PDB file of C-alpha atoms in Angstrom:
ATOM      1  CA  UNK U  19      16.240 -11.233  -5.819  1.00 41.00           C
ATOM      2  CA  UNK U  20      14.778  -7.991  -7.097  1.00 42.00           C
ATOM      3  CA  UNK U  21      17.365  -5.744  -8.730  1.00 41.00           C
ATOM      4  CA  UNK U  22      17.367  -2.756 -11.017  1.00 38.00           C
ATOM      5  CA  UNK U  23      17.944  -5.016 -13.990  1.00 41.00           C
ATOM      6  CA  UNK U  24      14.140  -5.326 -13.988  1.00 44.00           C
ATOM      7  CA  UNK U  25      13.521  -1.582 -13.750  1.00 42.00           C
ATOM      8  CA  UNK U  26      10.858  -0.325 -16.155  1.00 45.00           C
ATOM      9  CA  UNK U  27      11.077   3.438 -15.657  1.00 57.00           C
ATOM     10  CA  UNK U  28      12.117   6.128 -13.236  1.00 68.00           C
ATOM     11  CA  UNK U  29       9.896   8.672 -11.572  1.00 76.00           C
ATOM     12  CA  UNK U  30      10.626  12.218 -10.467  1.00 78.00           C
ATOM     13  CA  UNK U  31       8.302  14.093  -8.120  1.00 79.00           C
ATOM     14  CA  UNK U  32       8.541  17.377  -6.283  1.00 80.00           C
ATOM     15  CA  UNK U  33       7.660  17.472  -2.611  1.00 77.00           C
ATOM     16  CA  UNK U  34       5.694  20.330  -1.092  1.00 82.00           C
ATOM     17  CA  UNK U  35       8.946  21.962   0.014  1.00 79.00           C
ATOM     18  CA  UNK U  36      10.306  21.457  -3.501  1.00 82.00           C
ATOM     19  CA  UNK U  37       7.296  23.161  -5.079  1.00 85.00           C
ATOM     20  CA  UNK U  38       7.680  26.138  -2.751  1.00 87.00           C
ATOM     21  CA  UNK U  39      11.368  26.279  -3.599  1.00 86.00           C
ATOM     22  CA  UNK U  40      10.578  26.276  -7.342  1.00 87.00           C
ATOM     23  CA  UNK U  41       8.027  29.065  -6.892  1.00 89.00           C
ATOM     24  CA  UNK U  42      10.547  31.104  -4.893  1.00 90.00           C
ATOM     25  CA  UNK U  43      13.200  30.492  -7.571  1.00 89.00           C
ATOM     26  CA  UNK U  44      10.831  31.736 -10.298  1.00 90.00           C
ATOM     27  CA  UNK U  45      10.017  34.822  -8.232  1.00 91.00           C
ATOM     28  CA  UNK U  46      13.698  35.635  -7.745  1.00 91.00           C
ATOM     29  CA  UNK U  47      14.394  35.007 -11.428  1.00 90.00           C
ATOM     30  CA  UNK U  48      11.543  37.329 -12.441  1.00 90.00           C
ATOM     31  CA  UNK U  49      12.969  40.019 -10.144  1.00 90.00           C
ATOM     32  CA  UNK U  50      16.450  39.517 -11.563  1.00 89.00           C
ATOM     33  CA  UNK U  51      15.220  39.964 -15.157  1.00 89.00           C
ATOM     34  CA  UNK U  52      13.291  43.109 -14.307  1.00 89.00           C
ATOM     35  CA  UNK U  53      15.986  44.749 -12.174  1.00 88.00           C
ATOM     36  CA  UNK U  54      19.103  43.502 -13.949  1.00 85.00           C
ATOM     37  CA  UNK U  55      20.781  42.931 -10.587  1.00 87.00           C
ATOM     38  CA  UNK U  56      23.740  40.587 -10.996  1.00 89.00           C
ATOM     39  CA  UNK U  57      23.455  39.367  -7.406  1.00 91.00           C
ATOM     40  CA  UNK U  58      19.923  38.154  -8.089  1.00 90.00           C
ATOM     41  CA  UNK U  59      21.123  36.348 -11.219  1.00 90.00           C
ATOM     42  CA  UNK U  60      23.838  34.694  -9.122  1.00 92.00           C
ATOM     43  CA  UNK U  61      21.271  33.719  -6.489  1.00 91.00           C
ATOM     44  CA  UNK U  62      18.975  32.198  -9.128  1.00 90.00           C
ATOM     45  CA  UNK U  63      21.824  30.180 -10.616  1.00 90.00           C
ATOM     46  CA  UNK U  64      22.767  28.879  -7.172  1.00 91.00           C
ATOM     47  CA  UNK U  65      19.164  27.864  -6.449  1.00 88.00           C
ATOM     48  CA  UNK U  66      18.836  26.073  -9.796  1.00 87.00           C
ATOM     49  CA  UNK U  67      22.118  24.291  -9.195  1.00 86.00           C
ATOM     50  CA  UNK U  68      20.917  23.238  -5.748  1.00 85.00           C
ATOM     51  CA  UNK U  69      17.799  21.662  -7.276  1.00 82.00           C
ATOM     52  CA  UNK U  70      19.839  19.790  -9.882  1.00 83.00           C
ATOM     53  CA  UNK U  71      22.271  18.517  -7.255  1.00 83.00           C
ATOM     54  CA  UNK U  72      19.359  17.433  -5.064  1.00 82.00           C
ATOM     55  CA  UNK U  73      17.907  15.287  -7.876  1.00 77.00           C
ATOM     56  CA  UNK U  74      21.280  13.793  -8.781  1.00 82.00           C
ATOM     57  CA  UNK U  75      22.078  13.024  -5.130  1.00 84.00           C
ATOM     58  CA  UNK U  76      18.739  11.200  -4.738  1.00 82.00           C
ATOM     59  CA  UNK U  77      19.460   9.166  -7.898  1.00 80.00           C
ATOM     60  CA  UNK U  78      22.986   8.254  -6.815  1.00 85.00           C
ATOM     61  CA  UNK U  79      21.591   7.329  -3.391  1.00 86.00           C
ATOM     62  CA  UNK U  80      19.542   4.540  -5.041  1.00 86.00           C
ATOM     63  CA  UNK U  81      22.266   3.020  -7.186  1.00 85.00           C
ATOM     64  CA  UNK U  82      23.213  -0.639  -6.579  1.00 86.00           C
ATOM     65  CA  UNK U  83      20.551  -1.180  -3.907  1.00 90.00           C
ATOM     66  CA  UNK U  84      18.953  -4.634  -3.904  1.00 89.00           C
ATOM     67  CA  UNK U  85      15.400  -5.326  -2.761  1.00 90.00           C
ATOM     68  CA  UNK U  86      14.306  -8.849  -1.873  1.00 88.00           C
ATOM     69  CA  UNK U  87      10.768 -10.041  -1.142  1.00 90.00           C
ATOM     70  CA  UNK U  88      11.066 -12.553   1.689  1.00 90.00           C
ATOM     71  CA  UNK U  89       9.663 -16.002   0.797  1.00 87.00           C
ATOM     72  CA  UNK U  90       6.930 -18.053   2.496  1.00 87.00           C
ATOM     73  CA  UNK U  91       4.692 -15.105   3.350  1.00 93.00           C
ATOM     74  CA  UNK U  92       1.032 -15.751   4.155  1.00 94.00           C
ATOM     75  CA  UNK U  93      -1.627 -13.048   4.449  1.00 94.00           C
ATOM     76  CA  UNK U  94      -5.401 -13.097   5.060  1.00 94.00           C
ATOM     77  CA  UNK U  95      -8.152 -11.742   2.828  1.00 93.00           C
ATOM     78  CA  UNK U  96      -9.547  -8.433   4.063  1.00 89.00           C
ATOM     79  CA  UNK U  97      -7.014  -8.155   6.908  1.00 91.00           C
ATOM     80  CA  UNK U  98      -4.227  -5.607   6.974  1.00 91.00           C
ATOM     81  CA  UNK U  99      -0.920  -7.463   6.929  1.00 92.00           C
ATOM     82  CA  UNK U 100       2.693  -6.616   6.224  1.00 93.00           C
ATOM     83  CA  UNK U 101       4.730  -7.641   3.206  1.00 93.00           C
ATOM     84  CA  UNK U 102       8.279  -8.232   4.380  1.00 93.00           C
ATOM     85  CA  UNK U 103      11.095  -6.873   2.209  1.00 93.00           C
ATOM     86  CA  UNK U 104      14.850  -6.880   2.736  1.00 92.00           C
ATOM     87  CA  UNK U 105      16.996  -4.036   1.379  1.00 93.00           C
ATOM     88  CA  UNK U 106      20.712  -4.654   0.913  1.00 93.00           C
ATOM     89  CA  UNK U 107      23.357  -1.973   0.488  1.00 93.00           C
ATOM     90  CA  UNK U 108      26.521  -3.480  -1.067  1.00 93.00           C
ATOM     91  CA  UNK U 109      28.371  -0.151  -1.067  1.00 91.00           C
ATOM     92  CA  UNK U 110      30.769   0.871   1.742  1.00 91.00           C
ATOM     93  CA  UNK U 111      28.912   4.112   2.505  1.00 90.00           C
ATOM     94  CA  UNK U 112      25.471   4.604   4.012  1.00 91.00           C
ATOM     95  CA  UNK U 113      22.305   5.641   2.160  1.00 91.00           C
ATOM     96  CA  UNK U 114      19.594   7.885   3.563  1.00 89.00           C
ATOM     97  CA  UNK U 115      15.854   8.610   3.377  1.00 88.00           C
ATOM     98  CA  UNK U 116      14.739   5.449   1.543  1.00 91.00           C
ATOM     99  CA  UNK U 117      11.089   4.704   0.854  1.00 90.00           C
ATOM    100  CA  UNK U 118       9.210   1.653  -0.429  1.00 92.00           C
ATOM    101  CA  UNK U 119       5.827   2.210  -2.060  1.00 90.00           C
ATOM    102  CA  UNK U 120       2.899   0.205  -3.318  1.00 89.00           C
ATOM    103  CA  UNK U 121      -0.468   1.707  -4.298  1.00 85.00           C
ATOM    104  CA  UNK U 122      -2.044   2.921  -1.069  1.00 83.00           C
ATOM    105  CA  UNK U 123       0.836   2.052   1.279  1.00 88.00           C
ATOM    106  CA  UNK U 124       4.388   3.103   1.952  1.00 90.00           C
ATOM    107  CA  UNK U 125       7.162   2.618   4.504  1.00 92.00           C
ATOM    108  CA  UNK U 126      10.293   4.665   5.151  1.00 91.00           C
ATOM    109  CA  UNK U 127      13.838   3.930   6.269  1.00 92.00           C
ATOM    110  CA  UNK U 128      15.906   6.831   7.582  1.00 90.00           C
ATOM    111  CA  UNK U 129      19.374   5.275   7.230  1.00 92.00           C
ATOM    112  CA  UNK U 130      20.866   2.078   5.839  1.00 93.00           C
ATOM    113  CA  UNK U 131      24.510   1.521   6.814  1.00 93.00           C
ATOM    114  CA  UNK U 132      27.198   0.581   4.352  1.00 91.00           C
ATOM    115  CA  UNK U 133      27.365  -3.140   3.463  1.00 91.00           C
ATOM    116  CA  UNK U 134      24.308  -3.639   5.648  1.00 92.00           C
ATOM    117  CA  UNK U 135      20.714  -4.748   5.255  1.00 92.00           C
ATOM    118  CA  UNK U 136      17.359  -3.957   6.810  1.00 93.00           C
ATOM    119  CA  UNK U 137      13.922  -5.593   6.801  1.00 92.00           C
ATOM    120  CA  UNK U 138      10.844  -3.462   6.230  1.00 92.00           C
ATOM    121  CA  UNK U 139       7.172  -4.374   6.632  1.00 93.00           C
ATOM    122  CA  UNK U 140       4.990  -2.732   4.003  1.00 93.00           C
ATOM    123  CA  UNK U 141       1.293  -2.574   5.036  1.00 93.00           C
ATOM    124  CA  UNK U 142      -0.951  -4.312   2.521  1.00 92.00           C
ATOM    125  CA  UNK U 143      -4.550  -5.557   2.600  1.00 91.00           C
ATOM    126  CA  UNK U 144      -5.257  -8.316   0.021  1.00 91.00           C
ATOM    127  CA  UNK U 145      -8.750  -8.655  -1.407  1.00 89.00           C
ATOM    128  CA  UNK U 146      -8.696 -12.156  -2.891  1.00 90.00           C
ATOM    129  CA  UNK U 147      -7.439 -15.633  -2.026  1.00 93.00           C
ATOM    130  CA  UNK U 148      -4.572 -17.435  -3.699  1.00 91.00           C
ATOM    131  CA  UNK U 149      -1.283 -16.104  -5.075  1.00 91.00           C
ATOM    132  CA  UNK U 150      -1.111 -12.361  -4.491  1.00 89.00           C
ATOM    133  CA  UNK U 151      -0.439 -10.409  -7.728  1.00 84.00           C
ATOM    134  CA  UNK U 152       1.615  -7.349  -6.852  1.00 84.00           C
ATOM    135  CA  UNK U 153       2.176  -4.253  -8.981  1.00 82.00           C
ATOM    136  CA  UNK U 154       5.667  -2.941  -9.499  1.00 82.00           C
ATOM    137  CA  UNK U 155       7.438  -2.001  -6.294  1.00 87.00           C
ATOM    138  CA  UNK U 156       8.614   1.612  -6.161  1.00 89.00           C
ATOM    139  CA  UNK U 157      11.902   2.287  -4.350  1.00 91.00           C
ATOM    140  CA  UNK U 158      12.659   5.985  -3.929  1.00 88.00           C
ATOM    141  CA  UNK U 159      14.645   8.563  -2.026  1.00 87.00           C
ATOM    142  CA  UNK U 160      14.353  12.296  -1.282  1.00 83.00           C
ATOM    143  CA  UNK U 161      17.959  12.672  -0.111  1.00 84.00           C
ATOM    144  CA  UNK U 162      19.451  15.175   0.751  1.00 82.00           C
ATOM    145  CA  UNK U 163      17.097  18.214   0.952  1.00 78.00           C
ATOM    146  CA  UNK U 164      13.678  16.517   0.475  1.00 77.00           C
ATOM    147  CA  UNK U 165      13.035  18.778  -2.539  1.00 80.00           C
ATOM    148  CA  UNK U 166      13.085  16.160  -5.316  1.00 80.00           C
ATOM    149  CA  UNK U 167      11.859  12.582  -4.885  1.00 82.00           C
ATOM    150  CA  UNK U 168      13.501  10.085  -7.271  1.00 84.00           C
ATOM    151  CA  UNK U 169      11.981   6.654  -7.631  1.00 85.00           C
ATOM    152  CA  UNK U 170      12.831   3.420  -9.427  1.00 85.00           C
ATOM    153  CA  UNK U 171      10.193   0.828 -10.316  1.00 85.00           C
ATOM    154  CA  UNK U 172      11.153  -2.793  -9.664  1.00 82.00           C
ATOM    155  CA  UNK U 173       9.045  -5.681 -10.953  1.00 78.00           C
ATOM    156  CA  UNK U 174       8.235  -8.396  -8.424  1.00 77.00           C
ATOM    157  CA  UNK U 175       9.078 -11.902  -9.599  1.00 74.00           C
ATOM    158  CA  UNK U 176       6.133 -14.299  -9.977  1.00 67.00           C
ATOM    159  CA  UNK U 177       8.142 -17.014  -8.182  1.00 72.00           C
ATOM    160  CA  UNK U 178       8.360 -14.929  -4.983  1.00 78.00           C
ATOM    161  CA  UNK U 179       4.728 -13.853  -4.634  1.00 86.00           C
ATOM    162  CA  UNK U 180       3.079 -14.275  -1.215  1.00 92.00           C
ATOM    163  CA  UNK U 181      -0.090 -16.299  -0.716  1.00 94.00           C
ATOM    164  CA  UNK U 182      -3.421 -15.228   0.759  1.00 94.00           C
ATOM    165  CA  UNK U 183      -5.558 -17.452   2.994  1.00 94.00           C
ATOM    166  CA  UNK U 184      -9.377 -17.169   3.174  1.00 94.00           C
ATOM    167  CA  UNK U 185     -10.996 -14.654   5.479  1.00 91.00           C
ATOM    168  CA  UNK U 186     -11.559 -15.663   9.103  1.00 81.00           C
ATOM    169  CA  UNK U 187     -14.811 -13.675   9.425  1.00 72.00           C
ATOM    170  CA  UNK U 188     -16.973 -16.755   8.931  1.00 55.00           C
ATOM    171  CA  UNK U 189     -20.420 -16.432   7.395  1.00 44.00           C
ATOM    172  CA  UNK U 190     -20.441 -12.657   7.925  1.00 37.00           C
ATOM    173  CA  UNK U 191     -18.414 -12.376   4.715  1.00 37.00           C
ATOM    174  CA  UNK U 192     -21.059 -14.253   2.683  1.00 38.00           C
ATOM    175  CA  UNK U 193     -23.943 -12.062   1.592  1.00 34.00           C
ATOM    176  CA  UNK U 194     -27.227 -13.909   1.175  1.00 36.00           C
ATOM    177  CA  UNK U 195     -25.916 -17.233   2.528  1.00 39.00           C
ATOM    178  CA  UNK U 196     -27.486 -19.210   5.333  1.00 45.00           C
ATOM    179  CA  UNK U 197     -25.395 -19.122   8.536  1.00 50.00           C
ATOM    180  CA  UNK U 198     -23.375 -22.258   9.156  1.00 54.00           C
ATOM    181  CA  UNK U 199     -22.421 -23.080  12.737  1.00 54.00           C
ATOM    182  CA  UNK U 200     -19.397 -25.121  13.683  1.00 54.00           C
ATOM    183  CA  UNK U 201     -21.584 -27.665  15.481  1.00 56.00           C
ATOM    184  CA  UNK U 202     -23.350 -28.438  12.206  1.00 52.00           C
ATOM    185  CA  UNK U 203     -20.052 -28.729  10.340  1.00 56.00           C
ATOM    186  CA  UNK U 204     -17.748 -30.611  12.675  1.00 55.00           C
ATOM    187  CA  UNK U 205     -17.691 -34.371  13.042  1.00 54.00           C
ATOM    188  CA  UNK U 206     -16.037 -35.669  16.198  1.00 53.00           C
ATOM    189  CA  UNK U 207     -14.008 -38.809  15.683  1.00 53.00           C
ATOM    190  CA  UNK U 208     -12.107 -40.729  18.345  1.00 49.00           C
ATOM    191  CA  UNK U 209      -8.487 -41.296  17.507  1.00 47.00           C
ATOM    192  CA  UNK U 210      -7.373 -44.865  16.950  1.00 47.00           C
ATOM    193  CA  UNK U 211      -4.256 -46.228  18.513  1.00 48.00           C
ATOM    194  CA  UNK U 212      -1.945 -44.347  20.827  1.00 50.00           C
ATOM    195  CA  UNK U 213       0.991 -41.994  20.466  1.00 57.00           C
ATOM    196  CA  UNK U 214       0.599 -41.593  16.707  1.00 66.00           C
ATOM    197  CA  UNK U 215       2.991 -39.095  15.136  1.00 70.00           C
ATOM    198  CA  UNK U 216       1.225 -35.901  14.003  1.00 71.00           C
ATOM    199  CA  UNK U 217       4.269 -34.218  12.520  1.00 76.00           C
ATOM    200  CA  UNK U 218       7.079 -31.848  13.413  1.00 82.00           C
ATOM    201  CA  UNK U 219       6.816 -28.720  15.513  1.00 82.00           C
ATOM    202  CA  UNK U 220       9.369 -26.179  16.833  1.00 83.00           C
ATOM    203  CA  UNK U 221      11.054 -27.016  20.128  1.00 81.00           C
ATOM    204  CA  UNK U 222       9.755 -25.185  23.193  1.00 75.00           C
ATOM    205  CA  UNK U 223      12.274 -23.431  25.485  1.00 69.00           C
ATOM    206  CA  UNK U 224      11.590 -25.769  28.442  1.00 63.00           C
ATOM    207  CA  UNK U 225      11.808 -29.044  26.502  1.00 70.00           C
ATOM    208  CA  UNK U 226      14.665 -31.487  26.813  1.00 72.00           C
ATOM    209  CA  UNK U 227      17.221 -31.682  24.013  1.00 79.00           C
ATOM    210  CA  UNK U 228      16.691 -35.460  23.909  1.00 75.00           C
ATOM    211  CA  UNK U 229      13.348 -34.874  22.149  1.00 78.00           C
ATOM    212  CA  UNK U 230      14.948 -32.939  19.272  1.00 84.00           C
ATOM    213  CA  UNK U 231      15.018 -34.624  15.877  1.00 83.00           C
ATOM    214  CA  UNK U 232      18.562 -33.567  15.083  1.00 82.00           C
ATOM    215  CA  UNK U 233      18.704 -34.841  11.517  1.00 79.00           C
ATOM    216  CA  UNK U 234      15.916 -32.403  10.604  1.00 81.00           C
ATOM    217  CA  UNK U 235      17.409 -29.376  12.398  1.00 83.00           C
ATOM    218  CA  UNK U 236      17.971 -26.213  10.356  1.00 80.00           C
ATOM    219  CA  UNK U 237      21.380 -24.492  10.628  1.00 78.00           C
ATOM    220  CA  UNK U 238      21.104 -22.346   7.492  1.00 76.00           C
ATOM    221  CA  UNK U 239      21.093 -19.055   9.428  1.00 73.00           C
ATOM    222  CA  UNK U 240      24.716 -19.546  10.475  1.00 70.00           C
ATOM    223  CA  UNK U 241      26.528 -20.829  13.519  1.00 70.00           C
ATOM    224  CA  UNK U 242      26.020 -17.582  15.443  1.00 68.00           C
ATOM    225  CA  UNK U 243      22.215 -17.680  15.156  1.00 70.00           C
ATOM    226  CA  UNK U 244      19.898 -19.988  17.092  1.00 74.00           C
ATOM    227  CA  UNK U 245      19.141 -23.069  14.958  1.00 81.00           C
ATOM    228  CA  UNK U 246      15.625 -24.262  14.244  1.00 82.00           C
ATOM    229  CA  UNK U 247      15.209 -27.476  16.226  1.00 86.00           C
ATOM    230  CA  UNK U 248      12.174 -29.670  15.352  1.00 87.00           C
ATOM    231  CA  UNK U 249      10.429 -32.015  17.779  1.00 85.00           C
ATOM    232  CA  UNK U 250       8.109 -34.896  16.968  1.00 80.00           C
ATOM    233  CA  UNK U 251       4.545 -34.078  17.970  1.00 76.00           C
ATOM    234  CA  UNK U 252       2.690 -37.204  19.005  1.00 71.00           C
ATOM    235  CA  UNK U 253      -1.036 -37.647  19.457  1.00 63.00           C
ATOM    236  CA  UNK U 254      -2.247 -38.404  22.950  1.00 58.00           C
ATOM    237  CA  UNK U 255      -4.129 -41.714  23.323  1.00 55.00           C
ATOM    238  CA  UNK U 256      -7.919 -41.705  23.424  1.00 53.00           C
ATOM    239  CA  UNK U 257      -8.242 -38.077  22.341  1.00 56.00           C
ATOM    240  CA  UNK U 258     -11.109 -36.714  20.281  1.00 68.00           C
ATOM    241  CA  UNK U 259     -10.490 -34.647  17.208  1.00 74.00           C
ATOM    242  CA  UNK U 260     -12.707 -32.352  15.159  1.00 83.00           C
ATOM    243  CA  UNK U 261     -13.000 -33.255  11.487  1.00 86.00           C
ATOM    244  CA  UNK U 262     -13.586 -30.193   9.270  1.00 89.00           C
ATOM    245  CA  UNK U 263     -14.708 -31.564   5.922  1.00 89.00           C
ATOM    246  CA  UNK U 264     -14.979 -29.669   2.646  1.00 90.00           C
ATOM    247  CA  UNK U 265     -17.801 -32.000   1.529  1.00 88.00           C
ATOM    248  CA  UNK U 266     -19.832 -31.680   4.751  1.00 85.00           C
ATOM    249  CA  UNK U 267     -23.608 -31.712   4.321  1.00 84.00           C
ATOM    250  CA  UNK U 268     -23.927 -28.253   5.898  1.00 83.00           C
ATOM    251  CA  UNK U 269     -21.786 -26.763   3.088  1.00 86.00           C
ATOM    252  CA  UNK U 270     -23.590 -28.235   0.090  1.00 86.00           C
ATOM    253  CA  UNK U 271     -25.421 -24.963  -0.688  1.00 87.00           C
ATOM    254  CA  UNK U 272     -22.241 -22.838  -0.608  1.00 89.00           C
ATOM    255  CA  UNK U 273     -19.834 -22.196  -3.433  1.00 90.00           C
ATOM    256  CA  UNK U 274     -16.111 -22.953  -3.389  1.00 92.00           C
ATOM    257  CA  UNK U 275     -14.864 -19.724  -1.801  1.00 91.00           C
ATOM    258  CA  UNK U 276     -17.632 -19.639   0.810  1.00 90.00           C
ATOM    259  CA  UNK U 277     -16.768 -23.169   1.920  1.00 91.00           C
ATOM    260  CA  UNK U 278     -13.138 -22.194   2.422  1.00 93.00           C
ATOM    261  CA  UNK U 279     -14.184 -19.137   4.462  1.00 91.00           C
ATOM    262  CA  UNK U 280     -16.308 -21.321   6.771  1.00 89.00           C
ATOM    263  CA  UNK U 281     -13.518 -23.883   7.135  1.00 91.00           C
ATOM    264  CA  UNK U 282     -11.046 -21.139   8.035  1.00 92.00           C
ATOM    265  CA  UNK U 283     -13.402 -19.729  10.669  1.00 89.00           C
ATOM    266  CA  UNK U 284     -13.989 -23.161  12.227  1.00 88.00           C
ATOM    267  CA  UNK U 285     -10.261 -23.969  12.116  1.00 90.00           C
ATOM    268  CA  UNK U 286      -9.524 -20.797  14.087  1.00 90.00           C
ATOM    269  CA  UNK U 287     -12.148 -21.731  16.692  1.00 87.00           C
ATOM    270  CA  UNK U 288     -10.770 -25.261  17.095  1.00 87.00           C
ATOM    271  CA  UNK U 289      -7.148 -24.127  17.390  1.00 88.00           C
ATOM    272  CA  UNK U 290      -8.069 -21.461  19.954  1.00 86.00           C
ATOM    273  CA  UNK U 291      -9.724 -24.179  22.025  1.00 82.00           C
ATOM    274  CA  UNK U 292      -6.576 -26.326  21.820  1.00 81.00           C
ATOM    275  CA  UNK U 293      -8.442 -29.365  20.457  1.00 81.00           C
ATOM    276  CA  UNK U 294      -7.245 -31.829  17.870  1.00 82.00           C
ATOM    277  CA  UNK U 295      -8.443 -31.256  14.322  1.00 87.00           C
ATOM    278  CA  UNK U 296      -8.407 -32.851  10.903  1.00 87.00           C
ATOM    279  CA  UNK U 297      -8.873 -30.628   7.851  1.00 90.00           C
ATOM    280  CA  UNK U 298     -10.274 -32.614   4.939  1.00 89.00           C
ATOM    281  CA  UNK U 299      -9.952 -30.917   1.535  1.00 92.00           C
ATOM    282  CA  UNK U 300     -10.153 -32.279  -2.027  1.00 91.00           C
ATOM    283  CA  UNK U 301      -6.358 -31.945  -2.245  1.00 87.00           C
ATOM    284  CA  UNK U 302      -5.650 -33.970   0.914  1.00 87.00           C
ATOM    285  CA  UNK U 303      -5.872 -34.038   4.702  1.00 87.00           C
ATOM    286  CA  UNK U 304      -4.004 -32.007   7.313  1.00 88.00           C
ATOM    287  CA  UNK U 305      -3.848 -32.991  10.982  1.00 84.00           C
ATOM    288  CA  UNK U 306      -2.946 -30.891  13.990  1.00 85.00           C
ATOM    289  CA  UNK U 307      -3.671 -30.116  17.609  1.00 81.00           C
ATOM    290  CA  UNK U 308      -4.218 -26.576  18.756  1.00 82.00           C
ATOM    291  CA  UNK U 309      -1.662 -24.294  17.112  1.00 85.00           C
ATOM    292  CA  UNK U 310       0.562 -27.182  16.078  1.00 84.00           C
ATOM    293  CA  UNK U 311       0.069 -27.577  12.341  1.00 87.00           C
ATOM    294  CA  UNK U 312      -2.151 -24.487  12.128  1.00 91.00           C
ATOM    295  CA  UNK U 313       0.046 -22.722   9.565  1.00 91.00           C
ATOM    296  CA  UNK U 314       0.129 -25.786   7.321  1.00 90.00           C
ATOM    297  CA  UNK U 315      -3.673 -25.797   7.383  1.00 92.00           C
ATOM    298  CA  UNK U 316      -3.756 -22.147   6.330  1.00 94.00           C
ATOM    299  CA  UNK U 317      -1.345 -22.907   3.497  1.00 93.00           C
ATOM    300  CA  UNK U 318      -3.634 -25.718   2.358  1.00 93.00           C
ATOM    301  CA  UNK U 319      -6.661 -23.381   2.315  1.00 94.00           C
ATOM    302  CA  UNK U 320      -4.703 -20.686   0.465  1.00 94.00           C
ATOM    303  CA  UNK U 321      -3.479 -23.108  -2.238  1.00 93.00           C
ATOM    304  CA  UNK U 322      -6.800 -24.884  -2.759  1.00 93.00           C
ATOM    305  CA  UNK U 323      -7.778 -24.707  -6.451  1.00 90.00           C
ATOM    306  CA  UNK U 324      -9.584 -23.230  -8.309  1.00 91.00           C
ATOM    307  CA  UNK U 325      -8.448 -19.720  -7.443  1.00 90.00           C
ATOM    308  CA  UNK U 326     -10.704 -16.662  -7.861  1.00 87.00           C
ATOM    309  CA  UNK U 327     -10.343 -14.623 -11.027  1.00 81.00           C
ATOM    310  CA  UNK U 328      -7.345 -12.319 -10.423  1.00 72.00           C
ATOM    311  CA  UNK U 329      -7.918  -8.608 -10.434  1.00 63.00           C
ATOM    312  CA  UNK U 330      -6.243  -6.544 -13.141  1.00 53.00           C
ATOM    313  CA  UNK U 331      -3.002  -5.216 -11.718  1.00 46.00           C
ATOM    314  CA  UNK U 332      -2.262  -3.358 -14.956  1.00 42.00           C
ATOM    315  CA  UNK U 333      -5.279  -1.089 -14.483  1.00 45.00           C
ATOM    316  CA  UNK U 334      -4.128  -0.251 -10.964  1.00 46.00           C
ATOM    317  CA  UNK U 335      -0.693   0.685 -12.261  1.00 44.00           C
ATOM    318  CA  UNK U 336      -2.104   3.017 -14.911  1.00 45.00           C
ATOM    319  CA  UNK U 337      -4.473   4.705 -12.449  1.00 45.00           C
ATOM    320  CA  UNK U 338      -1.623   5.163  -9.958  1.00 43.00           C
ATOM    321  CA  UNK U 339       0.590   6.604 -12.707  1.00 42.00           C
ATOM    322  CA  UNK U 340      -2.113   9.136 -13.673  1.00 44.00           C
ATOM    323  CA  UNK U 341      -2.413  10.311 -10.083  1.00 44.00           C
TER     324      UNK U 341
END
């Protein structure tokens, strides 16, 4: 849970309308000083009070809000994805004009009802594989007149960071490397035995309830929501599978990250064809057929060590603060 107990600092910014309002206030104040007109002095005081109330209202609008980064998020290198956040409002009254920001991306929420919550997808394009280091999240509001924007920085917990899988662009992402085709990489192996269990998969709408593995069903979302019902996925007899091996001979001239990129590209091709596959990595093996087990294979590629050297998030924060 991300709360304002981790807040580092607050930010105050004037919008374009706010800057015009300040310039108009200065012009009226200059006229009031030169003419000595009491009505102009009264107008200036009212305009200054309106600006102060606007900033205080935006600050009060942010109090007690809770921002949560949803767990188990998986993105792809070089592909625009969405970081899912949940905003909770524990107060009985609604809040307005909320905004979540990260460097280079932002998302807005017009209204959040009292004692309610909302999920927002913040666009983000990761540039490296592994755990995604995020700068401080900025939660702000320009309520009520959009003159003053008040923001609160919230630090993202390291335990809740999303993960990034390798790029699916194949050898096009590897400058100076020899192209590697899937035919040179894959090794077709005939499955042994019949009806071997591959793992669990979600139940399809047209499947019988007798195939559900009830002791592994997930009811954590409450009795009113649809439970997650798993079904045993069994391998068909005498089926061929494609073995995608990290130590394949065609990948001997590639480095660690380039091998993972090629494996991701070939895994996408195999799953799109609906064939059986076996992903062989130094950390273990993952088996699937088509899209069944595909996400577990992506998780394995994303968590494969060693990770690339992380980029400096602190430098991004300072550059963003200067702007």
